[in-house]
Amino acid sequence: GESVGLHLPTLSVQEGDNSIINCAYSNSASDYFIWYKQESGKGPQFIIDIRSNMDKRQGQRVTVLLNKTVKHLSLQIAATQPGDSAVYFCAENPKGNFGNEKLTFGTGTRLTIIP
Amino acid sequence: DGGITQSPKYLFRKEGQNVTLSCEQNLNHDAMYWYRQDPGQGLRLIYYSQIVNDFQKGDIAEGYSVSREKKESFPLTVTSAQKNPTAFYLCASSPWAGGEQYFGPGTRLTVT
């Protein structure tokens, strides 16, 4: 089975509110994680990544938090906008950038922003 | 304008026919990947290539074939042996195997 999974398959958030999307991973050797956004009918787009030597990384309106103790990853989106409606995937590299040639993707969470 | 392209966006075929999906990248990436995505599902890896003239099977390679004769190109052939070929196919590339992957726009294949 997949080592990366999501707690909630769907999430609805009021426009302007903050959203949090969660991801659990089971491989303690994973040291590189990525969040992707996929809009309907399009390919996934890179949002933000984080390495295991960090526990937090911020981008524009997005923050990724990594808790290695409980093997949990989250994506926080601040001040959500209608354009944030999409499916969000987390992905992990079980051995880091150098050592494993594949990423493992979670099944995704559908985020819907309510106007 | 750098990026990864897939063509066509929509493809229709009759059952029993082989069909080849195109994937091209001008990012000078070494690694390339093919995924299949079914409605409401995640990404499943079909084949990947870490370098020219080399490729490996992913999790669902049966009924598919690939080639990697050029660094920028990684075409996928969906053969008649693939039992359920109707799906959304995504190609991706990465500067190195296991790194951040950049995705193309996808090809939606419908086989009837």
Coordinates of N, CA and C in Angstrom, one line a residue:
Chain A
G1 N 0.8 -1.2 0.0 CA 0.0 0.0 0.0 C 0.9 1.3 0.0
E2 N 0.2 2.4 -0.1 CA 1.0 3.7 -0.2 C 1.4 4.0 1.2
S3 N 2.6 4.6 1.3 CA 3.1 5.1 2.6 C 2.7 6.5 2.9
V4 N 2.1 7.2 1.9 CA 1.7 8.5 2.1 C 0.1 8.6 2.0
G5 N -0.5 9.2 3.0 CA -2.0 9.2 2.9 C -2.5 10.5 3.5
L6 N -3.7 10.8 3.4 CA -4.3 12.1 3.8 C -5.4 11.8 4.8
H7 N -5.5 12.6 5.8 CA -6.6 12.4 6.8 C -8.0 12.7 6.2
L8 N -8.1 13.7 5.5 CA -9.4 14.2 5.0 C -9.5 14.2 3.5
P9 N -10.4 13.4 2.9 CA -10.5 13.5 1.4 C -11.1 14.8 0.8
T10 N -11.9 15.4 1.6 CA -12.5 16.7 1.2 C -12.5 17.7 2.3
L11 N -12.4 19.0 1.9 CA -12.4 20.1 2.8 C -13.0 21.3 2.2
S12 N -14.0 21.9 2.9 CA -14.6 23.1 2.4 C -14.3 24.2 3.4
V13 N -13.9 25.4 2.8 CA -13.5 26.5 3.6 C -14.1 27.8 3.1
Q14 N -14.5 28.6 4.0 CA -15.1 29.9 3.6 C -14.0 30.8 3.0
E15 N -14.3 31.5 2.0 CA -13.3 32.4 1.3 C -12.8 33.4 2.4
G16 N -11.5 33.6 2.4 CA -10.9 34.5 3.4 C -10.3 33.8 4.6
D17 N -10.9 32.6 4.9 CA -10.4 31.9 6.0 C -9.1 31.1 5.7
N18 N -8.5 30.6 6.7 CA -7.3 29.8 6.5 C -7.7 28.3 6.4
S19 N -6.9 27.6 5.6 CA -7.2 26.1 5.5 C -5.9 25.3 5.9
I20 N -6.2 24.1 6.4 CA -5.1 23.2 6.7 C -5.4 21.9 6.1
I21 N -4.4 21.4 5.3 CA -4.5 20.1 4.7 C -3.5 19.2 5.3
N22 N -3.9 18.0 5.7 CA -2.9 17.1 6.4 C -2.5 15.9 5.6
C23 N -1.4 15.4 5.9 CA -0.8 14.2 5.3 C 0.0 13.4 6.3
A24 N -0.2 12.1 6.3 CA 0.6 11.3 7.1 C 1.5 10.4 6.3
Y25 N 2.6 10.1 6.8 CA 3.6 9.3 6.1 C 4.1 8.2 7.0
S26 N 4.4 7.1 6.5 CA 4.8 5.9 7.3 C 6.3 5.6 7.3
N27 N 7.0 6.1 6.3 CA 8.4 5.8 6.1 C 9.3 6.8 6.9
S28 N 9.8 6.4 8.0 CA 10.6 7.3 8.8 C 11.9 7.7 8.1
A29 N 12.3 7.0 7.0 CA 13.5 7.4 6.2 C 13.2 8.5 5.2
S30 N 12.0 8.8 5.0 CA 11.6 9.9 4.1 C 12.2 11.2 4.5
D31 N 12.9 11.9 3.6 CA 13.5 13.2 4.1 C 13.3 14.3 3.1
Y32 N 12.4 14.1 2.2 CA 12.0 15.2 1.3 C 10.5 15.1 0.9
F33 N 9.8 16.2 1.0 CA 8.4 16.2 0.9 C 8.0 17.4 0.0
I34 N 6.9 17.1 -0.8 CA 6.4 18.2 -1.7 C 4.9 18.2 -1.6
W35 N 4.4 19.4 -1.7 CA 3.0 19.6 -1.9 C 2.7 20.1 -3.3
Y36 N 1.7 19.5 -3.9 CA 1.2 19.8 -5.3 C -0.2 20.2 -5.3
K37 N -0.6 21.1 -6.2 CA -2.0 21.5 -6.4 C -2.4 21.1 -7.8
Q38 N -3.6 20.5 -7.9 CA -4.1 20.1 -9.2 C -5.5 20.6 -9.4
E39 N -5.6 21.5 -10.4 CA -6.9 22.0 -10.8 C -7.5 21.0 -11.8
S40 N -8.8 21.1 -11.9 CA -9.6 20.1 -12.7 C -9.1 20.1 -14.1
G41 N -8.7 18.9 -14.6 CA -8.3 18.7 -16.0 C -6.9 19.2 -16.3
K42 N -6.1 19.5 -15.3 CA -4.8 20.0 -15.5 C -3.8 19.1 -14.8
G43 N -2.5 19.3 -15.1 CA -1.5 18.6 -14.4 C -1.2 19.2 -13.0
P44 N -0.6 18.5 -12.1 CA -0.3 19.0 -10.8 C 0.8 20.1 -10.9
Q45 N 0.7 21.1 -10.0 CA 1.6 22.2 -10.0 C 2.4 22.2 -8.6
F46 N 3.6 22.4 -8.6 CA 4.4 22.4 -7.4 C 4.0 23.6 -6.6
I47 N 3.8 23.4 -5.3 CA 3.5 24.5 -4.4 C 4.7 24.9 -3.5
I48 N 5.1 23.9 -2.8 CA 6.2 24.1 -1.8 C 6.8 22.7 -1.4
D49 N 8.1 22.8 -1.1 CA 8.7 21.5 -0.6 C 9.4 21.8 0.7
I50 N 9.8 20.7 1.4 CA 10.5 20.8 2.6 C 11.4 19.6 2.8
R51 N 12.6 19.8 3.4 CA 13.4 18.7 3.7 C 13.3 18.4 5.2
S52 N 13.8 17.2 5.5 CA 13.5 16.8 6.9 C 14.4 17.5 7.9
N53 N 15.4 18.3 7.5 CA 16.1 19.0 8.5 C 15.4 20.3 8.9
M54 N 14.2 20.5 8.3 CA 13.4 21.7 8.7 C 12.1 21.2 9.3
D55 N 11.5 22.1 10.0 CA 10.1 21.7 10.5 C 9.1 22.7 10.0
K56 N 9.5 23.7 9.3 CA 8.6 24.7 8.8 C 9.2 25.4 7.6
R57 N 8.4 25.7 6.6 CA 8.8 26.5 5.5 C 7.7 27.3 5.0
Q58 N 7.9 28.5 4.7 CA 6.9 29.4 4.2 C 7.1 29.9 2.8
G59 N 5.9 30.0 2.1 CA 5.9 30.5 0.8 C 4.9 31.7 0.7
Q60 N 4.5 32.0 -0.4 CA 3.5 33.1 -0.6 C 2.1 32.5 -0.2
R61 N 1.6 32.9 0.9 CA 0.3 32.5 1.5 C 0.3 31.0 1.9
V62 N 1.3 30.3 1.7 CA 1.4 28.9 2.1 C 2.5 28.6 3.1
T63 N 2.2 27.7 4.0 CA 3.2 27.2 5.0 C 3.1 25.7 5.0
V64 N 4.3 25.1 5.0 CA 4.3 23.6 5.2 C 5.0 23.3 6.6
L65 N 4.3 22.5 7.3 CA 4.9 22.1 8.6 C 5.2 20.6 8.6
L66 N 6.3 20.2 9.1 CA 6.7 18.8 9.2 C 7.0 18.4 10.6
N67 N 6.3 17.4 11.0 CA 6.5 16.8 12.4 C 7.0 15.4 12.2
K68 N 8.3 15.3 12.4 CA 8.9 14.0 12.1 C 8.6 13.0 13.2
T69 N 8.3 13.5 14.4 CA 8.0 12.6 15.6 C 6.8 11.8 15.3
V70 N 5.8 12.4 14.7 CA 4.5 11.7 14.4 C 4.4 11.4 12.9
K71 N 5.4 11.7 12.2 CA 5.4 11.5 10.7 C 4.1 12.2 10.1
H72 N 4.1 13.5 10.3 CA 2.9 14.2 9.8 C 3.4 15.5 9.1
L73 N 2.7 15.7 8.0 CA 3.0 16.9 7.1 C 1.7 17.7 6.9
S74 N 1.7 19.0 7.0 CA 0.5 19.8 6.7 C 0.8 20.9 5.8
L75 N -0.2 21.4 5.1 CA -0.1 22.5 4.3 C -1.1 23.5 4.7
Q76 N -0.7 24.7 5.1 CA -1.6 25.8 5.5 C -1.7 26.8 4.4
I77 N -2.9 27.2 4.1 CA -3.1 28.2 3.1 C -3.8 29.3 3.8
A78 N -3.2 30.5 3.7 CA -3.8 31.7 4.4 C -4.7 32.4 3.5
A79 N -5.8 33.0 4.1 CA -6.7 33.9 3.4 C -7.1 33.3 2.0
T80 N -7.8 32.2 2.1 CA -8.1 31.4 0.9 C -8.9 32.2 -0.1
Q81 N -8.7 31.9 -1.4 CA -9.3 32.6 -2.5 C -10.0 31.5 -3.3
P82 N -11.0 31.9 -4.1 CA -11.6 30.9 -5.0 C -10.7 30.1 -5.9
G83 N -9.6 30.7 -6.3 CA -8.6 30.0 -7.1 C -7.8 29.0 -6.3
D84 N -8.0 28.9 -5.0 CA -7.3 27.8 -4.3 C -8.1 26.5 -4.3
S85 N -9.3 26.6 -4.9 CA -10.1 25.3 -5.0 C -9.4 24.4 -6.0
A86 N -9.1 23.2 -5.4 CA -8.3 22.2 -6.2 C -8.1 21.0 -5.4
V87 N -7.5 20.0 -6.0 CA -7.0 18.8 -5.2 C -5.6 19.0 -4.8
Y88 N -5.2 18.8 -3.6 CA -3.9 18.9 -3.1 C -3.3 17.6 -2.8
F89 N -2.1 17.3 -3.3 CA -1.4 16.1 -3.1 C -0.1 16.3 -2.3
C90 N 0.2 15.4 -1.3 CA 1.5 15.5 -0.8 C 2.3 14.3 -1.5
A91 N 3.6 14.5 -1.5 CA 4.5 13.5 -2.1 C 5.7 13.4 -1.2
E92 N 6.3 12.2 -1.2 CA 7.5 12.0 -0.4 C 8.6 11.3 -1.2
N93 N 9.8 11.6 -0.9 CA 10.9 10.7 -1.4 C 11.4 10.0 -0.2
P94 N 11.2 8.7 -0.2 CA 11.6 7.9 0.9 C 13.0 7.9 1.3
K95 N 13.9 8.2 0.3 CA 15.3 8.2 0.7 C 16.0 9.6 0.5
G96 N 15.2 10.6 0.2 CA 15.7 11.9 -0.1 C 16.1 12.1 -1.6
N97 N 16.5 13.2 -2.0 CA 16.7 13.5 -3.4 C 17.8 12.6 -4.0
F98 N 18.7 12.2 -3.3 CA 19.8 11.4 -3.9 C 19.7 10.0 -3.3
G99 N 19.1 9.1 -3.9 CA 19.1 7.7 -3.4 C 17.8 7.0 -3.7
N100 N 16.8 7.7 -4.1 CA 15.5 7.1 -4.6 C 15.0 7.8 -5.8
E101 N 14.7 7.1 -6.8 CA 14.4 7.7 -8.1 C 12.9 8.0 -8.3
K102 N 12.1 7.8 -7.2 CA 10.7 8.0 -7.4 C 10.2 8.8 -6.2
L103 N 9.0 9.4 -6.5 CA 8.2 10.1 -5.4 C 7.0 9.2 -5.2
T104 N 6.6 9.1 -3.9 CA 5.3 8.5 -3.6 C 4.3 9.5 -3.3
F105 N 3.2 9.4 -4.0 CA 2.1 10.4 -3.9 C 1.0 9.9 -3.1
G106 N 0.4 10.8 -2.3 CA -0.8 10.5 -1.6 C -2.0 10.6 -2.5
T107 N -3.2 10.2 -2.0 CA -4.4 10.1 -2.8 C -5.0 11.5 -3.0
G108 N -4.7 12.5 -2.2 CA -5.2 13.8 -2.5 C -6.3 14.3 -1.6
T109 N -6.5 15.5 -1.4 CA -7.6 16.2 -0.7 C -8.2 17.2 -1.6
R110 N -9.5 17.2 -1.7 CA -10.2 18.2 -2.5 C -10.6 19.4 -1.6
L111 N -10.0 20.5 -1.9 CA -10.3 21.7 -1.2 C -11.3 22.6 -2.0
T112 N -12.4 22.9 -1.4 CA -13.4 23.8 -2.0 C -13.5 25.1 -1.2
I113 N -13.4 26.2 -1.9 CA -13.5 27.5 -1.2 C -14.9 28.0 -1.5
I114 N -15.6 28.3 -0.4 CA -17.0 28.7 -0.5 C -17.0 30.3 -0.6
P115 N -17.6 30.9 -1.6 CA -17.6 32.3 -1.7 C -18.4 33.0 -0.6
Chain B
D1 N 10.6 29.6 -24.0 CA 9.6 29.3 -23.0 C 9.8 27.8 -22.5
G2 N 10.4 27.7 -21.4 CA 10.7 26.3 -20.9 C 9.5 25.6 -20.3
G3 N 9.5 24.3 -20.5 CA 8.4 23.6 -19.9 C 8.3 22.2 -20.4
I4 N 7.2 21.5 -20.0 CA 6.9 20.2 -20.4 C 5.6 20.1 -21.1
T5 N 5.5 19.5 -22.3 CA 4.3 19.5 -23.1 C 3.9 18.1 -23.4
Q6 N 2.6 18.0 -23.5 CA 2.0 16.7 -23.8 C 1.0 16.9 -25.0
S7 N 0.9 16.0 -25.9 CA 0.0 16.1 -26.9 C -0.5 14.8 -27.4
P8 N -1.8 14.7 -27.8 CA -2.8 15.8 -27.8 C -3.4 15.9 -26.4
K9 N -4.3 16.9 -26.2 CA -4.9 17.1 -24.9 C -6.0 16.0 -24.8
Y10 N -6.7 15.7 -25.8 CA -7.8 14.7 -25.8 C -7.5 13.7 -27.0
L11 N -7.7 12.4 -26.7 CA -7.4 11.4 -27.7 C -8.5 10.3 -27.6
F12 N -9.0 9.9 -28.8 CA -10.0 8.9 -28.8 C -9.5 7.8 -29.7
R13 N -9.7 6.6 -29.2 CA -9.3 5.4 -30.0 C -10.3 4.3 -29.8
K14 N -10.3 3.4 -30.8 CA -11.1 2.2 -30.7 C -10.4 1.1 -30.0
E15 N -11.1 0.3 -29.3 CA -10.5 -0.8 -28.6 C -9.7 -1.7 -29.6
G16 N -8.6 -2.2 -29.1 CA -7.7 -3.0 -29.9 C -6.6 -2.3 -30.7
Q17 N -6.7 -1.0 -30.6 CA -5.6 -0.2 -31.3 C -4.6 0.3 -30.3
N18 N -3.3 0.3 -30.7 CA -2.3 0.9 -29.9 C -2.3 2.4 -30.2
V19 N -1.9 3.1 -29.2 CA -1.9 4.6 -29.3 C -0.7 5.1 -28.5
T20 N 0.0 6.1 -29.1 CA 1.2 6.7 -28.5 C 0.9 8.1 -28.0
L21 N 1.2 8.4 -26.8 CA 1.1 9.7 -26.2 C 2.5 10.4 -26.2
S22 N 2.5 11.6 -26.6 CA 3.7 12.4 -26.6 C 4.0 13.1 -25.4
C23 N 5.3 13.2 -25.0 CA 5.8 14.0 -23.9 C 7.1 14.6 -24.2
E24 N 7.2 15.9 -24.2 CA 8.5 16.6 -24.5 C 8.8 17.6 -23.5
Q25 N 10.1 17.7 -23.1 CA 10.5 18.7 -22.2 C 11.8 19.4 -22.7
N26 N 11.8 20.7 -22.4 CA 13.0 21.5 -22.8 C 13.7 22.1 -21.6
L27 N 13.6 21.4 -20.5 CA 14.1 21.8 -19.2 C 15.5 21.2 -18.9
N28 N 15.9 20.4 -19.8 CA 17.2 19.7 -19.7 C 17.2 18.7 -18.5
H29 N 16.0 18.2 -18.2 CA 15.9 17.3 -17.1 C 16.3 15.9 -17.4
D30 N 17.0 15.2 -16.5 CA 17.4 13.8 -16.8 C 16.3 12.8 -16.6
A31 N 15.5 13.0 -15.6 CA 14.5 12.0 -15.3 C 13.1 12.4 -15.8
M32 N 12.4 11.4 -16.3 CA 11.0 11.6 -16.8 C 10.1 10.5 -16.3
Y33 N 8.9 10.8 -16.2 CA 7.9 9.8 -15.6 C 6.6 9.9 -16.3
W34 N 5.9 8.7 -16.3 CA 4.5 8.6 -16.8 C 3.6 8.1 -15.6
Y35 N 2.5 8.9 -15.5 CA 1.5 8.5 -14.5 C 0.2 8.3 -15.1
R36 N -0.6 7.5 -14.5 CA -2.1 7.4 -14.8 C -2.9 7.9 -13.7
Q37 N -4.0 8.6 -14.0 CA -4.9 9.1 -13.0 C -6.3 8.8 -13.4
D38 N -7.0 8.1 -12.6 CA -8.4 7.8 -12.8 C -9.2 8.7 -12.0
P39 N -10.5 8.9 -12.3 CA -11.4 9.9 -11.7 C -11.4 9.8 -10.1
G40 N -11.1 10.9 -9.5 CA -11.1 10.9 -8.0 C -10.0 10.1 -7.4
Q41 N -9.0 9.8 -8.1 CA -7.9 9.0 -7.6 C -6.5 9.8 -7.6
G42 N -5.6 9.2 -7.0 CA -4.2 9.7 -7.0 C -3.5 9.3 -8.3
L43 N -2.2 9.5 -8.2 CA -1.3 9.2 -9.4 C -0.7 7.9 -9.2
R44 N -0.7 7.1 -10.3 CA -0.1 5.8 -10.3 C 1.0 5.8 -11.3
L45 N 2.2 5.3 -10.9 CA 3.4 5.4 -11.8 C 3.4 4.2 -12.8
I46 N 3.5 4.6 -14.0 CA 3.5 3.6 -15.1 C 5.0 3.2 -15.4
Y47 N 5.7 4.1 -15.9 CA 7.1 3.9 -16.2 C 7.9 5.2 -15.8
Y48 N 9.2 5.0 -15.6 CA 10.1 6.2 -15.4 C 11.4 5.9 -16.0
S49 N 12.1 7.0 -16.3 CA 13.4 6.9 -16.9 C 14.4 7.9 -16.2
Q50 N 15.5 7.4 -15.8 CA 16.4 8.3 -15.1 C 17.4 8.9 -16.0
I51 N 17.6 8.3 -17.2 CA 18.6 8.7 -18.1 C 18.3 8.2 -19.5
V52 N 18.8 8.8 -20.5 CA 18.5 8.4 -21.9 C 18.9 6.9 -22.1
N53 N 18.0 6.3 -22.9 CA 18.2 4.9 -23.2 C 18.1 3.9 -22.0
D54 N 17.4 4.4 -21.0 CA 17.2 3.5 -19.8 C 15.8 3.9 -19.2
F55 N 15.1 2.9 -18.8 CA 13.8 3.1 -18.2 C 13.4 1.9 -17.3
Q56 N 12.5 2.2 -16.4 CA 12.1 1.1 -15.4 C 10.6 1.1 -15.3
K57 N 10.1 -0.1 -15.0 CA 8.7 -0.2 -14.8 C 8.3 0.4 -13.5
G58 N 7.1 1.0 -13.5 CA 6.5 1.5 -12.3 C 5.6 0.5 -11.7
D59 N 4.5 1.0 -11.0 CA 3.6 0.1 -10.3 C 2.6 -0.6 -11.2
I60 N 2.3 0.1 -12.4 CA 1.2 -0.5 -13.3 C 1.7 -0.5 -14.7
A61 N 2.8 -1.1 -15.0 CA 3.4 -1.1 -16.3 C 2.8 -2.0 -17.3
E62 N 2.0 -3.0 -16.9 CA 1.4 -4.0 -17.8 C 0.5 -3.3 -18.8
G63 N 0.7 -3.6 -20.1 CA -0.1 -3.0 -21.2 C 0.4 -1.7 -21.7
Y64 N 1.6 -1.3 -21.2 CA 2.2 0.0 -21.6 C 3.6 -0.3 -22.1
S65 N 4.1 0.6 -22.9 CA 5.6 0.6 -23.3 C 6.1 2.0 -23.5
V66 N 7.4 2.2 -23.3 CA 8.0 3.5 -23.5 C 9.3 3.4 -24.2
S67 N 9.8 4.5 -24.6 CA 11.2 4.6 -25.1 C 11.8 5.9 -24.6
R68 N 13.1 5.9 -24.6 CA 13.8 7.2 -24.2 C 15.1 7.3 -25.1
E69 N 14.8 7.6 -26.3 CA 15.9 7.7 -27.3 C 16.6 9.1 -27.2
K70 N 15.8 10.1 -26.7 CA 16.4 11.4 -26.6 C 16.1 11.9 -25.2
K71 N 16.9 12.8 -24.7 CA 16.7 13.3 -23.4 C 15.4 14.1 -23.2
E72 N 15.0 14.8 -24.3 CA 13.8 15.6 -24.1 C 12.5 14.9 -24.4
S73 N 12.5 13.6 -24.8 CA 11.3 13.0 -25.2 C 11.1 11.6 -24.5
F74 N 9.9 11.4 -24.1 CA 9.6 10.1 -23.4 C 8.2 9.7 -23.8
P75 N 8.0 9.1 -25.0 CA 6.6 8.8 -25.4 C 6.2 7.5 -24.7
L76 N 4.9 7.5 -24.6 CA 4.2 6.3 -23.9 C 3.2 5.7 -24.9
T77 N 3.4 4.4 -25.1 CA 2.4 3.6 -26.0 C 1.5 2.8 -25.1
V78 N 0.2 3.1 -25.3 CA -0.8 2.3 -24.6 C -1.2 1.2 -25.6
T79 N -0.9 -0.1 -25.3 CA -1.1 -1.2 -26.2 C -2.5 -1.7 -26.0
S80 N -2.9 -2.6 -27.0 CA -4.2 -3.2 -26.9 C -4.3 -4.2 -25.7
A81 N -3.1 -4.5 -25.1 CA -3.1 -5.4 -24.0 C -3.5 -4.8 -22.7
Q82 N -3.6 -3.4 -22.7 CA -4.0 -2.7 -21.5 C -5.6 -2.8 -21.4
K83 N -6.0 -3.5 -20.3 CA -7.4 -3.8 -20.2 C -8.4 -2.7 -20.0
N84 N -7.9 -1.6 -19.4 CA -8.8 -0.5 -19.1 C -8.0 0.8 -19.3
P85 N -7.8 1.1 -20.6 CA -6.9 2.2 -20.9 C -7.5 3.6 -20.8
T86 N -8.8 3.8 -20.7 CA -9.4 5.1 -20.6 C -9.0 5.7 -19.2
A87 N -8.3 6.9 -19.3 CA -7.8 7.5 -18.1 C -7.1 8.9 -18.5
F88 N -6.7 9.6 -17.5 CA -5.9 10.8 -17.7 C -4.5 10.5 -17.5
Y89 N -3.6 10.8 -18.5 CA -2.2 10.4 -18.4 C -1.4 11.7 -18.2
L90 N -0.5 11.6 -17.3 CA 0.4 12.7 -16.9 C 1.8 12.3 -17.1
C91 N 2.6 13.2 -17.7 CA 4.0 13.1 -17.9 C 4.7 14.1 -17.0
A92 N 5.8 13.7 -16.4 CA 6.5 14.6 -15.5 C 8.0 14.5 -15.8
S93 N 8.8 15.5 -15.5 CA 10.2 15.5 -15.5 C 10.8 16.0 -14.3
S94 N 12.1 15.7 -14.0 CA 12.7 16.1 -12.8 C 14.2 16.3 -13.1
P95 N 14.8 17.3 -12.5 CA 16.3 17.5 -12.8 C 17.1 16.3 -12.4
W96 N 16.7 15.6 -11.3 CA 17.4 14.4 -10.9 C 16.3 13.4 -10.4
A97 N 16.6 12.1 -10.5 CA 15.7 11.1 -10.0 C 15.4 11.3 -8.6
G98 N 14.1 11.4 -8.3 CA 13.6 11.6 -6.9 C 13.4 13.0 -6.4
G99 N 13.8 13.9 -7.3 CA 13.6 15.3 -7.0 C 12.2 15.8 -7.3
E100 N 12.1 17.1 -7.2 CA 10.8 17.8 -7.5 C 10.5 17.5 -9.0
Q101 N 9.2 17.1 -9.2 CA 8.8 16.8 -10.5 C 7.9 17.9 -11.1
Y102 N 8.1 18.2 -12.4 CA 7.3 19.2 -13.1 C 6.4 18.4 -14.0
F103 N 5.1 18.8 -14.0 CA 4.1 18.0 -14.7 C 3.7 18.7 -16.0
G104 N 3.4 17.9 -17.0 CA 2.7 18.4 -18.2 C 1.2 18.6 -18.0
P105 N 0.5 19.1 -19.0 CA -0.9 19.4 -18.9 C -1.8 18.1 -18.9
G106 N -1.2 17.0 -19.3 CA -2.0 15.8 -19.4 C -2.6 15.5 -20.7
T107 N -2.9 14.2 -20.9 CA -3.7 13.8 -22.1 C -4.8 12.9 -21.6
R108 N -6.0 13.2 -22.0 CA -7.2 12.4 -21.6 C -7.5 11.4 -22.7
L109 N -7.2 10.2 -22.5 CA -7.4 9.1 -23.5 C -8.8 8.4 -23.2
T110 N -9.5 8.3 -24.3 CA -10.8 7.6 -24.2 C -10.8 6.5 -25.2
V111 N -11.0 5.3 -24.8 CA -11.0 4.1 -25.6 C -12.4 3.5 -25.6
T112 N -13.0 3.3 -26.8 CA -14.3 2.7 -26.8 C -14.4 1.5 -27.7

